[in-house]
mmCIF file of C-alpha atoms in Angstrom:
data_model
loop_
_atom_site.group_PDB
_atom_site.id
_atom_site.type_symbol
_atom_site.label_atom_id
_atom_site.label_comp_id
_atom_site.label_asym_id
_atom_site.label_seq_id
_atom_site.Cartn_x
_atom_site.Cartn_y
_atom_site.Cartn_z
ATOM 1 C CA MET A 1 30.559 -0.629 -6.082
ATOM 2 C CA LYS A 2 27.345 0.285 -6.834
ATOM 3 C CA ARG A 3 25.908 1.386 -9.910
ATOM 4 C CA ARG A 4 24.441 4.552 -10.963
ATOM 5 C CA LEU A 5 20.031 3.876 -11.505
ATOM 6 C CA SER A 6 20.041 5.478 -14.718
ATOM 7 C CA GLY A 7 22.732 1.871 -15.569
ATOM 8 C CA ILE A 8 19.722 0.542 -14.397
ATOM 9 C CA GLY A 9 16.578 -0.929 -17.019
ATOM 10 C CA ALA A 10 12.654 -1.401 -15.616
ATOM 11 C CA ALA A 11 9.175 -2.187 -16.783
ATOM 12 C CA VAL A 12 5.951 -1.864 -15.172
ATOM 13 C CA ILE A 13 3.002 -3.734 -15.707
ATOM 14 C CA GLY A 14 0.207 -2.065 -15.476
ATOM 15 C CA SER A 15 -0.858 1.293 -17.166
ATOM 16 C CA GLY A 16 -3.853 2.901 -14.764
ATOM 17 C CA PHE A 17 -3.517 5.134 -12.279
ATOM 18 C CA ILE A 18 -0.992 3.419 -10.065
ATOM 19 C CA GLY A 19 1.683 2.220 -12.743
ATOM 20 C CA THR A 20 1.784 5.336 -14.558
ATOM 21 C CA VAL A 21 2.601 6.802 -10.950
ATOM 22 C CA HIS A 22 5.351 4.107 -10.918
ATOM 23 C CA ILE A 23 7.132 5.113 -14.229
ATOM 24 C CA GLU A 24 6.855 9.045 -13.763
ATOM 25 C CA ALA A 25 8.878 8.114 -10.328
ATOM 26 C CA LEU A 26 11.289 6.036 -12.087
ATOM 27 C CA ARG A 27 12.174 8.522 -14.318
ATOM 28 C CA ARG A 28 12.307 10.897 -12.014
ATOM 29 C CA LEU A 29 15.216 8.824 -10.860
ATOM 30 C CA GLY A 30 16.568 8.271 -13.723
ATOM 31 C CA VAL A 31 15.539 4.871 -14.381
ATOM 32 C CA GLN A 32 15.841 4.089 -17.091
ATOM 33 C CA VAL A 33 11.203 2.672 -18.107
ATOM 34 C CA HIS A 34 11.728 0.043 -21.569
ATOM 35 C CA GLY A 35 8.045 -0.624 -21.658
ATOM 36 C CA LEU A 36 4.857 -1.654 -19.724
ATOM 37 C CA LEU A 37 2.549 -4.009 -20.581
ATOM 38 C CA GLY A 38 -0.416 -3.334 -20.327
ATOM 39 C CA SER A 39 -4.289 -5.557 -19.832
ATOM 40 C CA THR A 40 -5.040 -6.100 -23.233
ATOM 41 C CA PRO A 41 -2.311 -5.531 -25.913
ATOM 42 C CA GLU A 42 -4.432 -2.725 -27.403
ATOM 43 C CA ARG A 43 -5.260 -0.644 -24.114
ATOM 44 C CA GLY A 44 -1.340 -1.189 -23.406
ATOM 45 C CA ALA A 45 -0.185 0.397 -26.540
ATOM 46 C CA ALA A 46 -2.720 3.116 -26.151
ATOM 47 C CA SER A 47 -1.004 3.945 -23.237
ATOM 48 C CA ALA A 48 2.223 3.970 -24.104
ATOM 49 C CA GLU A 49 1.962 6.462 -26.320
ATOM 50 C CA ARG A 50 -0.148 8.570 -23.791
ATOM 51 C CA ILE A 51 3.002 7.992 -20.982
ATOM 52 C CA GLY A 52 5.265 8.298 -24.004
ATOM 53 C CA VAL A 53 6.778 4.863 -23.422
ATOM 54 C CA ALA A 54 8.933 3.450 -25.495
ATOM 55 C CA LYS A 55 7.919 -0.222 -25.805
ATOM 56 C CA ALA A 56 4.483 -1.871 -25.121
ATOM 57 C CA TYR A 57 4.689 -5.664 -24.359
ATOM 58 C CA VAL A 58 1.535 -7.880 -25.823
ATOM 59 C CA SER A 59 2.929 -9.826 -23.024
ATOM 60 C CA LEU A 60 4.450 -11.307 -19.986
ATOM 61 C CA ALA A 61 6.885 -13.687 -21.853
ATOM 62 C CA GLU A 62 7.788 -11.545 -23.866
ATOM 63 C CA LEU A 63 8.475 -8.272 -21.342
ATOM 64 C CA LEU A 64 10.952 -11.184 -19.952
ATOM 65 C CA ALA A 65 12.316 -11.391 -23.002
ATOM 66 C CA ASP A 66 13.789 -7.969 -23.095
ATOM 67 C CA ASP A 67 17.343 -8.772 -21.244
ATOM 68 C CA ARG A 68 18.003 -5.074 -20.984
ATOM 69 C CA VAL A 69 14.894 -5.541 -18.326
ATOM 70 C CA GLU A 70 16.578 -6.500 -14.199
ATOM 71 C CA VAL A 71 13.741 -5.013 -12.749
ATOM 72 C CA VAL A 72 9.710 -5.305 -13.014
ATOM 73 C CA HIS A 73 7.321 -3.779 -11.231
ATOM 74 C CA VAL A 74 3.643 -5.096 -10.951
ATOM 75 C CA THR A 75 0.968 -2.659 -10.078
ATOM 76 C CA SER A 76 -1.818 -5.066 -12.482
ATOM 77 C CA PRO A 77 -5.235 -5.872 -10.371
ATOM 78 C CA ASN A 78 -4.968 -7.996 -6.996
ATOM 79 C CA HIS A 79 -5.378 -11.612 -8.681
ATOM 80 C CA LEU A 80 -2.580 -11.283 -10.945
ATOM 81 C CA HIS A 81 0.430 -9.938 -8.767
ATOM 82 C CA HIS A 82 1.006 -14.108 -7.376
ATOM 83 C CA PRO A 83 1.595 -15.422 -10.915
ATOM 84 C CA GLN A 84 3.443 -12.771 -11.929
ATOM 85 C CA VAL A 85 5.373 -12.359 -9.497
ATOM 86 C CA ARG A 86 6.160 -16.060 -9.309
ATOM 87 C CA GLU A 87 7.489 -16.309 -12.719
ATOM 88 C CA ILE A 88 8.970 -12.714 -12.646
ATOM 89 C CA LEU A 89 11.029 -13.830 -9.976
ATOM 90 C CA ALA A 90 12.214 -17.427 -11.453
ATOM 91 C CA ALA A 91 13.627 -15.435 -14.880
ATOM 92 C CA GLY A 92 15.336 -13.755 -12.145
ATOM 93 C CA ARG A 93 14.382 -10.618 -12.200
ATOM 94 C CA HIS A 94 13.623 -7.989 -9.465
ATOM 95 C CA VAL A 95 10.800 -7.347 -8.111
ATOM 96 C CA VAL A 96 8.759 -3.994 -7.095
ATOM 97 C CA CYS A 97 5.110 -5.578 -6.234
ATOM 98 C CA GLU A 98 1.570 -2.630 -5.089
ATOM 99 C CA LYS A 99 0.160 -4.333 -2.558
ATOM 100 C CA PRO A 100 -2.082 -6.764 -1.357
ATOM 101 C CA LEU A 101 1.590 -9.035 -2.200
ATOM 102 C CA ALA A 102 -1.258 -12.108 -2.637
ATOM 103 C CA MET A 103 -4.830 -12.460 -3.012
ATOM 104 C CA THR A 104 -3.891 -15.276 -0.099
ATOM 105 C CA SER A 105 -1.630 -15.192 3.132
ATOM 106 C CA GLU A 106 -0.795 -19.007 1.734
ATOM 107 C CA GLU A 107 0.450 -17.504 -1.488
ATOM 108 C CA SER A 108 2.380 -14.820 -0.479
ATOM 109 C CA ALA A 109 4.336 -16.808 2.492
ATOM 110 C CA GLU A 110 5.260 -19.128 -1.119
ATOM 111 C CA LEU A 111 6.671 -15.676 -2.234
ATOM 112 C CA VAL A 112 8.851 -14.546 0.262
ATOM 113 C CA ARG A 113 9.342 -18.303 -0.155
ATOM 114 C CA PHE A 114 10.554 -17.782 -3.378
ATOM 115 C CA ALA A 115 12.061 -13.826 -3.579
ATOM 116 C CA ALA A 116 14.519 -15.644 -0.476
ATOM 117 C CA ALA A 117 15.506 -18.279 -2.442
ATOM 118 C CA SER A 118 16.426 -16.353 -5.808
ATOM 119 C CA GLY A 119 18.795 -13.514 -3.984
ATOM 120 C CA ARG A 120 16.700 -10.959 -6.075
ATOM 121 C CA VAL A 121 15.447 -7.469 -4.815
ATOM 122 C CA ASN A 122 11.856 -7.302 -3.272
ATOM 123 C CA ALA A 123 9.595 -4.623 -2.090
ATOM 124 C CA VAL A 124 6.005 -3.559 -1.520
ATOM 125 C CA ASN A 125 4.346 -0.960 -2.057
ATOM 126 C CA PHE A 126 4.138 0.308 1.484
ATOM 127 C CA ASN A 127 4.863 4.479 0.075
ATOM 128 C CA LEU A 128 3.194 5.806 2.728
ATOM 129 C CA ARG A 129 6.404 5.188 4.303
ATOM 130 C CA PHE A 130 8.179 7.265 3.074
ATOM 131 C CA TYR A 131 6.529 10.853 3.528
ATOM 132 C CA PRO A 132 9.533 12.291 4.882
ATOM 133 C CA LEU A 133 7.720 12.816 8.356
ATOM 134 C CA ASN A 134 6.459 9.366 8.707
ATOM 135 C CA GLN A 135 10.209 8.196 8.380
ATOM 136 C CA HIS A 136 10.772 10.876 11.066
ATOM 137 C CA VAL A 137 8.361 9.294 12.962
ATOM 138 C CA HIS A 138 9.524 6.200 12.550
ATOM 139 C CA GLU A 139 13.164 7.097 14.170
ATOM 140 C CA LEU A 140 12.176 9.576 17.040
ATOM 141 C CA ILE A 141 9.996 6.845 18.562
ATOM 142 C CA ALA A 142 13.126 3.684 17.932
ATOM 143 C CA ASP A 143 14.652 6.178 19.847
ATOM 144 C CA GLY A 144 12.484 7.131 22.756
ATOM 145 C CA GLY A 145 11.001 9.992 21.433
ATOM 146 C CA VAL A 146 7.664 9.594 22.929
ATOM 147 C CA GLY A 147 8.345 6.591 26.138
ATOM 148 C CA ASP A 148 6.426 3.569 25.796
ATOM 149 C CA VAL A 149 3.283 3.476 22.813
ATOM 150 C CA ARG A 150 0.054 3.208 24.479
ATOM 151 C CA LEU A 151 -2.609 4.397 22.107
ATOM 152 C CA VAL A 152 -2.963 4.133 18.131
ATOM 153 C CA SER A 153 -5.458 6.266 16.631
ATOM 154 C CA GLY A 154 -7.328 6.987 13.393
ATOM 155 C CA HIS A 155 -8.751 6.819 9.724
ATOM 156 C CA TYR A 156 -8.434 5.978 6.360
ATOM 157 C CA PHE A 157 -11.496 8.229 4.566
ATOM 158 C CA GLN A 158 -11.836 8.608 1.021
ATOM 159 C CA ASP A 159 -15.204 8.889 -1.059
ATOM 160 C CA TRP A 160 -14.415 7.609 -4.518
ATOM 161 C CA LEU A 161 -16.962 4.496 -3.919
ATOM 162 C CA LEU A 162 -19.757 6.814 -2.393
ATOM 163 C CA LEU A 163 -21.792 6.271 -4.892
ATOM 164 C CA GLU A 164 -24.215 3.105 -5.821
ATOM 165 C CA THR A 165 -22.973 3.615 -9.739
ATOM 166 C CA ASP A 166 -19.152 4.629 -8.323
ATOM 167 C CA TRP A 167 -17.536 1.294 -9.942
ATOM 168 C CA ASN A 168 -13.991 -0.416 -9.978
ATOM 169 C CA TRP A 169 -12.161 -4.067 -10.167
ATOM 170 C CA ARG A 170 -11.412 -4.090 -6.492
ATOM 171 C CA LEU A 171 -15.565 -4.719 -5.629
ATOM 172 C CA GLU A 172 -15.239 -7.683 -7.252
ATOM 173 C CA PRO A 173 -13.508 -10.668 -4.356
ATOM 174 C CA ARG A 174 -12.693 -12.987 -7.033
ATOM 175 C CA LEU A 175 -9.758 -9.875 -8.557
ATOM 176 C CA GLY A 176 -9.075 -7.552 -4.974
ATOM 177 C CA GLY A 177 -9.900 -10.257 -2.189
ATOM 178 C CA ALA A 178 -11.991 -10.668 -0.090
ATOM 179 C CA LEU A 179 -11.276 -8.019 2.018
ATOM 180 C CA ARG A 180 -11.840 -4.548 -0.363
ATOM 181 C CA ALA A 181 -11.817 -1.408 2.651
ATOM 182 C CA VAL A 182 -9.525 -3.309 4.106
ATOM 183 C CA GLY A 183 -7.247 -4.723 1.693
ATOM 184 C CA ASP A 184 -7.265 -1.446 -0.213
ATOM 185 C CA ILE A 185 -6.545 1.618 1.996
ATOM 186 C CA GLY A 186 -6.963 -0.202 6.004
ATOM 187 C CA SER A 187 -3.860 -2.004 5.039
ATOM 188 C CA HIS A 188 -1.789 1.515 3.853
ATOM 189 C CA TRP A 189 -2.754 2.776 7.656
ATOM 190 C CA LEU A 190 -1.974 -0.634 9.779
ATOM 191 C CA ASP A 191 1.584 -1.171 8.112
ATOM 192 C CA LEU A 192 2.267 2.388 8.776
ATOM 193 C CA MET A 193 1.340 1.850 12.015
ATOM 194 C CA ALA A 194 4.078 -1.272 12.766
ATOM 195 C CA PHE A 195 6.777 0.667 10.870
ATOM 196 C CA ALA A 196 6.313 3.790 13.031
ATOM 197 C CA THR A 197 6.080 2.353 16.186
ATOM 198 C CA GLY A 198 8.355 -0.938 15.407
ATOM 199 C CA LEU A 199 5.039 -2.882 17.208
ATOM 200 C CA ARG A 200 3.701 -5.688 14.995
ATOM 201 C CA ILE A 201 -0.113 -5.858 15.856
ATOM 202 C CA THR A 202 -0.895 -9.317 17.895
ATOM 203 C CA GLU A 203 -5.334 -9.096 17.893
ATOM 204 C CA VAL A 204 -7.505 -7.364 16.151
ATOM 205 C CA MET A 205 -11.865 -7.249 17.370
ATOM 206 C CA ALA A 206 -13.229 -6.142 13.222
ATOM 207 C CA ASP A 207 -16.664 -5.455 13.008
ATOM 208 C CA LEU A 208 -17.345 -5.075 8.708
ATOM 209 C CA HIS A 209 -20.358 -3.723 6.552
ATOM 210 C CA THR A 210 -21.198 -3.410 3.453
ATOM 211 C CA PHE A 211 -23.377 -0.280 3.507
ATOM 212 C CA ILE A 212 -23.815 -0.382 -0.570
ATOM 213 C CA PRO A 213 -25.761 -3.907 -1.310
ATOM 214 C CA THR A 214 -26.243 -3.739 -5.181
ATOM 215 C CA ARG A 215 -24.326 -1.812 -7.335
ATOM 216 C CA ARG A 216 -24.170 -0.503 -10.780
ATOM 217 C CA GLN A 217 -21.401 -1.858 -12.665
ATOM 218 C CA PRO A 218 -20.636 -0.377 -16.392
ATOM 219 C CA ALA A 219 -20.683 -2.436 -19.516
ATOM 220 C CA GLY A 220 -17.577 -0.905 -20.116
ATOM 221 C CA PRO A 221 -13.727 -0.840 -17.822
ATOM 222 C CA VAL A 222 -13.627 2.159 -15.445
ATOM 223 C CA GLU A 223 -10.870 3.605 -14.673
ATOM 224 C CA THR A 224 -9.604 3.632 -11.001
ATOM 225 C CA PHE A 225 -10.596 7.221 -9.400
ATOM 226 C CA SER A 226 -12.809 8.119 -13.414
ATOM 227 C CA THR A 227 -15.599 10.477 -12.909
ATOM 228 C CA GLN A 228 -17.274 9.237 -16.165
ATOM 229 C CA ARG A 229 -20.490 7.402 -15.287
ATOM 230 C CA ALA A 230 -21.864 4.526 -18.040
ATOM 231 C CA ALA A 231 -24.839 4.854 -19.970
ATOM 232 C CA GLU A 232 -24.696 1.359 -19.792
ATOM 233 C CA THR A 233 -24.776 -0.701 -16.020
ATOM 234 C CA VAL A 234 -25.399 -4.098 -15.140
ATOM 235 C CA GLU A 235 -26.489 -4.242 -10.880
ATOM 236 C CA ARG A 236 -24.084 -6.453 -9.459
ATOM 237 C CA GLU A 237 -24.483 -7.947 -5.854
ATOM 238 C CA ILE A 238 -21.806 -6.761 -3.066
ATOM 239 C CA GLY A 239 -19.710 -9.247 -1.431
ATOM 240 C CA THR A 240 -16.858 -6.961 0.474
ATOM 241 C CA GLU A 241 -17.334 -4.091 2.716
ATOM 242 C CA ASP A 242 -17.237 -0.535 2.745
ATOM 243 C CA THR A 243 -16.291 0.336 5.897
ATOM 244 C CA ALA A 244 -14.182 -1.280 8.579
ATOM 245 C CA VAL A 245 -14.283 -0.347 12.652
ATOM 246 C CA MET A 246 -11.360 -2.158 14.307
ATOM 247 C CA LEU A 247 -9.735 -2.206 17.950
ATOM 248 C CA LEU A 248 -5.955 -3.091 17.666
ATOM 249 C CA ARG A 249 -3.374 -4.700 20.592
ATOM 250 C CA PHE A 250 -0.198 -4.063 19.204
ATOM 251 C CA GLU A 251 3.001 -6.307 20.675
ATOM 252 C CA ASN A 252 4.013 -4.118 23.283
ATOM 253 C CA GLY A 253 0.632 -4.398 25.049
ATOM 254 C CA ALA A 254 -1.070 -0.823 23.419
ATOM 255 C CA ARG A 255 -3.564 0.196 22.463
ATOM 256 C CA GLY A 256 -5.570 1.111 19.151
ATOM 257 C CA THR A 257 -8.756 1.913 16.949
ATOM 258 C CA VAL A 258 -9.479 2.804 13.452
ATOM 259 C CA ALA A 259 -12.131 3.163 11.275
ATOM 260 C CA ILE A 260 -11.807 3.042 7.287
ATOM 261 C CA SER A 261 -14.579 3.905 4.566
ATOM 262 C CA GLN A 262 -14.436 3.952 1.512
ATOM 263 C CA LEU A 263 -18.206 6.601 1.899
ATOM 264 C CA ALA A 264 -17.275 9.266 3.226
ATOM 265 C CA PRO A 265 -18.335 12.264 1.637
ATOM 266 C CA GLY A 266 -15.707 14.595 0.872
ATOM 267 C CA ARG A 267 -12.233 12.566 2.005
ATOM 268 C CA LYS A 268 -10.402 11.892 -1.259
ATOM 269 C CA ASN A 269 -7.262 10.696 0.618
ATOM 270 C CA SER A 270 -7.586 11.211 4.947
ATOM 271 C CA LEU A 271 -5.545 9.189 6.748
ATOM 272 C CA GLU A 272 -5.061 10.276 10.266
ATOM 273 C CA TYR A 273 -2.663 9.078 12.990
ATOM 274 C CA GLU A 274 -2.142 9.495 16.394
ATOM 275 C CA ILE A 275 0.774 7.595 18.251
ATOM 276 C CA ASP A 276 0.177 8.670 22.684
ATOM 277 C CA GLY A 277 3.352 7.641 24.176
ATOM 278 C CA SER A 278 4.008 8.270 28.012
ATOM 279 C CA SER A 279 5.934 11.571 27.219
ATOM 280 C CA ALA A 280 5.090 12.900 23.841
ATOM 281 C CA ALA A 281 2.557 12.061 21.290
ATOM 282 C CA VAL A 282 2.737 13.010 17.739
ATOM 283 C CA ALA A 283 0.378 13.081 14.970
ATOM 284 C CA TRP A 284 -0.207 13.025 11.478
ATOM 285 C CA ASP A 285 -2.641 14.142 8.834
ATOM 286 C CA SER A 286 -1.613 13.096 5.161
ATOM 287 C CA GLU A 287 -3.675 15.493 3.541
ATOM 288 C CA GLN A 288 -1.176 18.135 5.026
ATOM 289 C CA PRO A 289 2.258 16.188 4.230
ATOM 290 C CA ASP A 290 4.422 18.606 5.439
ATOM 291 C CA GLN A 291 2.981 19.007 9.065
ATOM 292 C CA LEU A 292 3.334 16.976 12.152
ATOM 293 C CA TRP A 293 2.028 17.936 14.910
ATOM 294 C CA ILE A 294 4.205 17.072 18.575
ATOM 295 C CA GLY A 295 2.301 17.084 22.271
ATOM 296 C CA HIS A 296 3.801 17.773 25.722
ATOM 297 C CA ARG A 297 2.088 17.276 28.926
ATOM 298 C CA GLU A 298 4.059 20.292 30.537
ATOM 299 C CA THR A 299 5.672 22.466 27.340
ATOM 300 C CA ALA A 300 4.300 23.676 24.635
ATOM 301 C CA ASN A 301 3.051 21.753 22.130
ATOM 302 C CA GLU A 302 4.593 21.784 18.404
ATOM 303 C CA ILE A 303 4.472 22.186 14.802
ATOM 304 C CA LEU A 304 7.263 20.610 13.352
ATOM 305 C CA ILE A 305 6.690 21.822 8.962
ATOM 306 C CA ARG A 306 8.685 19.391 6.911
ATOM 307 C CA ASN A 307 12.898 21.176 7.173
ATOM 308 C CA PRO A 308 15.839 18.170 6.109
ATOM 309 C CA ALA A 309 18.259 20.492 8.407
ATOM 310 C CA LEU A 310 15.113 18.702 11.758
ATOM 311 C CA MET A 311 14.653 15.699 10.797
ATOM 312 C CA GLY A 312 16.592 12.661 11.893
ATOM 313 C CA ALA A 313 18.564 10.189 9.248
ATOM 314 C CA ALA A 314 15.371 9.024 7.920
ATOM 315 C CA GLY A 315 13.851 11.743 7.087
ATOM 316 C CA GLN A 316 16.554 13.360 6.104
ATOM 317 C CA ALA A 317 16.969 10.510 3.265
ATOM 318 C CA ALA A 318 13.038 10.729 2.406
ATOM 319 C CA ALA A 319 12.548 14.054 1.457
ATOM 320 C CA PHE A 320 14.360 15.141 -2.203
ATOM 321 C CA LEU A 321 12.984 19.526 -1.596
ATOM 322 C CA PRO A 322 14.258 22.166 0.912
ATOM 323 C CA GLY A 323 11.659 23.266 3.808
ATOM 324 C CA GLY A 324 8.717 25.090 2.543
ATOM 325 C CA HIS A 325 8.941 22.958 -0.929
ATOM 326 C CA VAL A 326 5.850 20.423 -0.282
ATOM 327 C CA GLU A 327 6.464 16.834 -0.953
ATOM 328 C CA GLY A 328 3.139 14.544 -1.795
ATOM 329 C CA PHE A 329 2.083 11.734 -2.484
ATOM 330 C CA ALA A 330 3.685 11.072 -6.431
ATOM 331 C CA ASP A 331 7.004 12.037 -4.049
ATOM 332 C CA THR A 332 6.798 9.180 -2.019
ATOM 333 C CA PHE A 333 7.045 7.028 -4.908
ATOM 334 C CA ARG A 334 10.263 7.948 -6.231
ATOM 335 C CA ALA A 335 11.886 8.572 -2.277
ATOM 336 C CA LEU A 336 10.424 4.183 -1.808
ATOM 337 C CA PHE A 337 11.698 3.788 -5.103
ATOM 338 C CA ASN A 338 15.752 5.371 -4.599
ATOM 339 C CA ALA A 339 15.878 3.056 -1.561
ATOM 340 C CA VAL A 340 15.054 0.213 -3.282
ATOM 341 C CA TYR A 341 16.781 1.397 -6.229
ATOM 342 C CA ALA A 342 20.172 1.082 -4.217
ATOM 343 C CA ASP A 343 19.940 -2.328 -3.366
ATOM 344 C CA ILE A 344 19.336 -3.169 -6.965
ATOM 345 C CA GLY A 345 22.640 -1.076 -7.238
ATOM 346 C CA ALA A 346 24.551 -2.908 -5.696
ATOM 347 C CA GLY A 347 23.852 -6.428 -6.785
ATOM 348 C CA GLY A 348 20.879 -7.517 -3.532
ATOM 349 C CA PRO A 349 18.907 -6.512 -0.942
ATOM 350 C CA ALA A 350 20.749 -5.537 2.427
ATOM 351 C CA ASP A 351 20.747 -7.762 5.489
ATOM 352 C CA ARG A 352 18.219 -5.007 6.398
ATOM 353 C CA PRO A 353 16.161 -3.374 4.036
ATOM 354 C CA VAL A 354 15.139 0.165 4.511
ATOM 355 C CA TYR A 355 12.055 -0.505 2.602
ATOM 356 C CA PRO A 356 8.758 -2.916 3.328
ATOM 357 C CA THR A 357 9.716 -6.064 1.429
ATOM 358 C CA PHE A 358 7.687 -9.168 0.281
ATOM 359 C CA ALA A 359 7.789 -10.418 4.444
ATOM 360 C CA ASP A 360 6.298 -6.692 5.086
ATOM 361 C CA GLY A 361 3.807 -7.784 2.649
ATOM 362 C CA HIS A 362 3.276 -11.382 4.262
ATOM 363 C CA ASP A 363 2.585 -9.992 7.216
ATOM 364 C CA GLU A 364 0.109 -7.815 6.259
ATOM 365 C CA MET A 365 -1.648 -10.529 5.293
ATOM 366 C CA LEU A 366 -1.295 -12.117 8.134
ATOM 367 C CA VAL A 367 -3.410 -8.997 9.672
ATOM 368 C CA GLY A 368 -5.979 -8.845 7.249
ATOM 369 C CA ASP A 369 -7.320 -13.021 8.020
ATOM 370 C CA ALA A 370 -6.995 -11.232 11.827
ATOM 371 C CA VAL A 371 -9.898 -8.979 10.704
ATOM 372 C CA ALA A 372 -11.789 -10.938 8.591
ATOM 373 C CA ALA A 373 -12.002 -14.213 11.430
ATOM 374 C CA SER A 374 -12.604 -11.934 13.852
ATOM 375 C CA ALA A 375 -15.317 -10.161 11.729
ATOM 376 C CA ARG A 376 -17.158 -13.715 11.401
ATOM 377 C CA SER A 377 -16.826 -14.610 15.078
ATOM 378 C CA ARG A 378 -17.657 -11.404 16.145
ATOM 379 C CA ARG A 379 -14.487 -11.660 19.041
ATOM 380 C CA TRP A 380 -11.246 -10.576 19.723
ATOM 381 C CA THR A 381 -8.367 -12.704 16.915
ATOM 382 C CA ALA A 382 -4.729 -13.218 17.211
ATOM 383 C CA VAL A 383 -2.962 -12.538 14.111
ATOM 384 C CA ASP A 384 -1.666 -16.269 13.711
ATOM 385 C CA ARG A 385 1.835 -15.730 12.999
ATOM 386 C CA ALA A 386 3.004 -19.408 13.220
ATOM 387 C CA GLU A 387 1.407 -21.744 10.814
ATOM 388 C CA GLY A 388 0.019 -18.870 7.813
ATOM 389 C CA PRO A 389 -3.371 -19.430 8.100
ATOM 390 C CA THR A 390 -5.121 -20.536 5.259
ATOM 391 C CA ALA A 391 -7.437 -19.314 2.090
ATOM 392 C CA SER A 392 -10.192 -21.186 3.881
ATOM 393 C CA ARG A 393 -10.443 -19.029 7.014
ATOM 394 C CA LEU A 394 -11.840 -16.610 4.347
ATOM 395 C CA GLU A 395 -14.544 -18.356 2.766
ATOM 396 C CA GLY A 396 -18.181 -17.047 4.146
ATOM 397 C CA LEU A 397 -16.974 -14.104 5.583
ATOM 398 C CA THR A 398 -20.556 -12.297 6.096
ATOM 399 C CA ARG A 399 -20.878 -9.202 7.072
ATOM 400 C CA SER A 400 -24.146 -7.821 9.640
#
């Protein structure tokens, strides 16, 4: 018998932008958030008071000593994901981890093995899958609604790192990883297209570039998407990409193209895609998330406004509001967590989870490895799923 979500206790690591979104989504589901762990005890205490969380843990050990906590959400900086998730799984807790799952594909492969051995529910927060219309597209394509997928195209553009004075820990490879624009936002687009089409990416041709080779780092901490400008800064060299342009090949022979940029003026969070099939096409824009364009050759094109009554079962399951009531970014967390916690309430992962698991997070790491290798060699590179690429393949990554 499945348990009620209100009877499941959770804790969140991280109290910044995304950590707060996790907490609010859990509250909307009725999950009890018992506490949070901040980057320092002081920041954790301040965030707990601001958000209204009862407990600010001073360490992961203290968090895991709290028997009320059955699920831990990891929203810490990327370099902490692997060690924290290992410790959480070893303590017998379920885990929801932000992407990327780890810093290298070796680490992510290890976490996949640990999670499988633990029997615990494991999920990676590729939340953009859970816009209701993206769930609908996945089901539509699986049912042959566009025919054979032939071409996938789009972009993911933001402008929050447009200026040389813009700074965030993601700019530091030791904290964020060897890939930045691709790892941070490009991974969402790549995962979403694999999910929507049901096709894995098999080869990539990637061109990465750093337009701002030096930046001004503030002397103190900076929150993600902060608009504050620090009075004291230090000049830092940047070794991660601002933009990426990629050609893709999918396992059915379909082709793809995508542009990724964190320097696109005016684009705050613009993910767009078009999937062209042999009989129809679909297109979607994250800044207009309740509209899906459906293209036809011999009949009028359509605009499907998100409406549970007009979508398939998967789209209906991700929708919490009736048609005409826009569901946005924060709602995707609620929909994803609703699916994750259904398995937690049942005692363990389903045979075929409907949410992205550690295996999906690891596969995205392998695609990232191929992107890095392609940029370095300037040639088509296959995604190596046979033996897990090693960390050394990311070393020495250079950009033209």
